[in-house]
PDB file of C-alpha atoms in Angstrom:
ATOM      1  CA  TYR A1488      64.183 126.628 161.206  1.00 82.00           C
ATOM      2  CA  THR A1489      66.560 128.974 163.023  1.00 91.00           C
ATOM      3  CA  LEU A1490      69.218 126.263 163.257  1.00 92.00           C
ATOM      4  CA  VAL A1491      68.854 125.472 159.554  1.00 94.00           C
ATOM      5  CA  MET A1492      69.177 129.138 158.556  1.00 95.00           C
ATOM      6  CA  GLY A1493      72.219 129.570 160.799  1.00 95.00           C
ATOM      7  CA  THR A1494      73.874 126.512 159.293  1.00 96.00           C
ATOM      8  CA  VAL A1495      73.207 127.742 155.752  1.00 96.00           C
ATOM      9  CA  VAL A1496      74.667 131.175 156.553  1.00 97.00           C
ATOM     10  CA  VAL A1497      77.784 129.657 158.156  1.00 97.00           C
ATOM     11  CA  ILE A1498      78.363 127.333 155.197  1.00 98.00           C
ATOM     12  CA  ALA A1499      77.908 130.227 152.758  1.00 98.00           C
ATOM     13  CA  LEU A1500      80.406 132.369 154.685  1.00 98.00           C
ATOM     14  CA  PHE A1501      82.947 129.530 154.806  1.00 98.00           C
ATOM     15  CA  THR A1502      82.540 128.994 151.057  1.00 98.00           C
ATOM     16  CA  ILE A1503      83.082 132.694 150.288  1.00 98.00           C
ATOM     17  CA  VAL A1504      86.129 132.920 152.572  1.00 98.00           C
ATOM     18  CA  PHE A1505      87.587 129.709 151.120  1.00 97.00           C
ATOM     19  CA  ASN A1506      87.159 131.014 147.570  1.00 95.00           C
ATOM     20  CA  LEU A1507      88.849 134.304 148.488  1.00 95.00           C
ATOM     21  CA  ILE A1508      91.790 132.464 150.079  1.00 95.00           C
ATOM     22  CA  VAL A1509      92.188 130.216 147.026  1.00 92.00           C
ATOM     23  CA  ASP A1510      92.117 133.233 144.694  1.00 89.00           C
ATOM     24  CA  ILE A1511      94.774 135.012 146.774  1.00 88.00           C
ATOM     25  CA  MET A1512      96.946 131.873 146.869  1.00 88.00           C
ATOM     26  CA  TYR A1513      96.703 131.512 143.080  1.00 84.00           C
ATOM     27  CA  ALA A1514      97.654 135.194 142.683  1.00 80.00           C
ATOM     28  CA  PHE A1515     100.775 134.644 144.809  1.00 82.00           C
ATOM     29  CA  VAL A1516     101.720 131.320 143.186  1.00 82.00           C
ATOM     30  CA  ASP A1517     101.146 132.498 139.592  1.00 73.00           C
ATOM     31  CA  PRO A1518     101.408 136.291 139.205  1.00 68.00           C
ATOM     32  CA  ARG A1519     100.435 135.927 135.541  1.00 74.00           C
ATOM     33  CA  VAL A1520      96.883 135.006 136.540  1.00 61.00           C
ATOM     34  CA  ARG A1521      94.642 138.035 136.100  1.00 63.00           C
ATOM     35  CA  TYR A1522      90.868 138.229 135.974  1.00 59.00           C
ATOM     36  CA  ASP A1523      89.194 140.159 133.182  1.00 55.00           C
TER      37      ASP A1523
END
């Protein structure tokens, strides 16, 4: 169970970091993009 939990946490962290990087890249590529 420990291995499963660790894997889930790592995947979640990678997903969050990836989403943040994509958002930042979109902000640089298209400055008009703004979130409400």
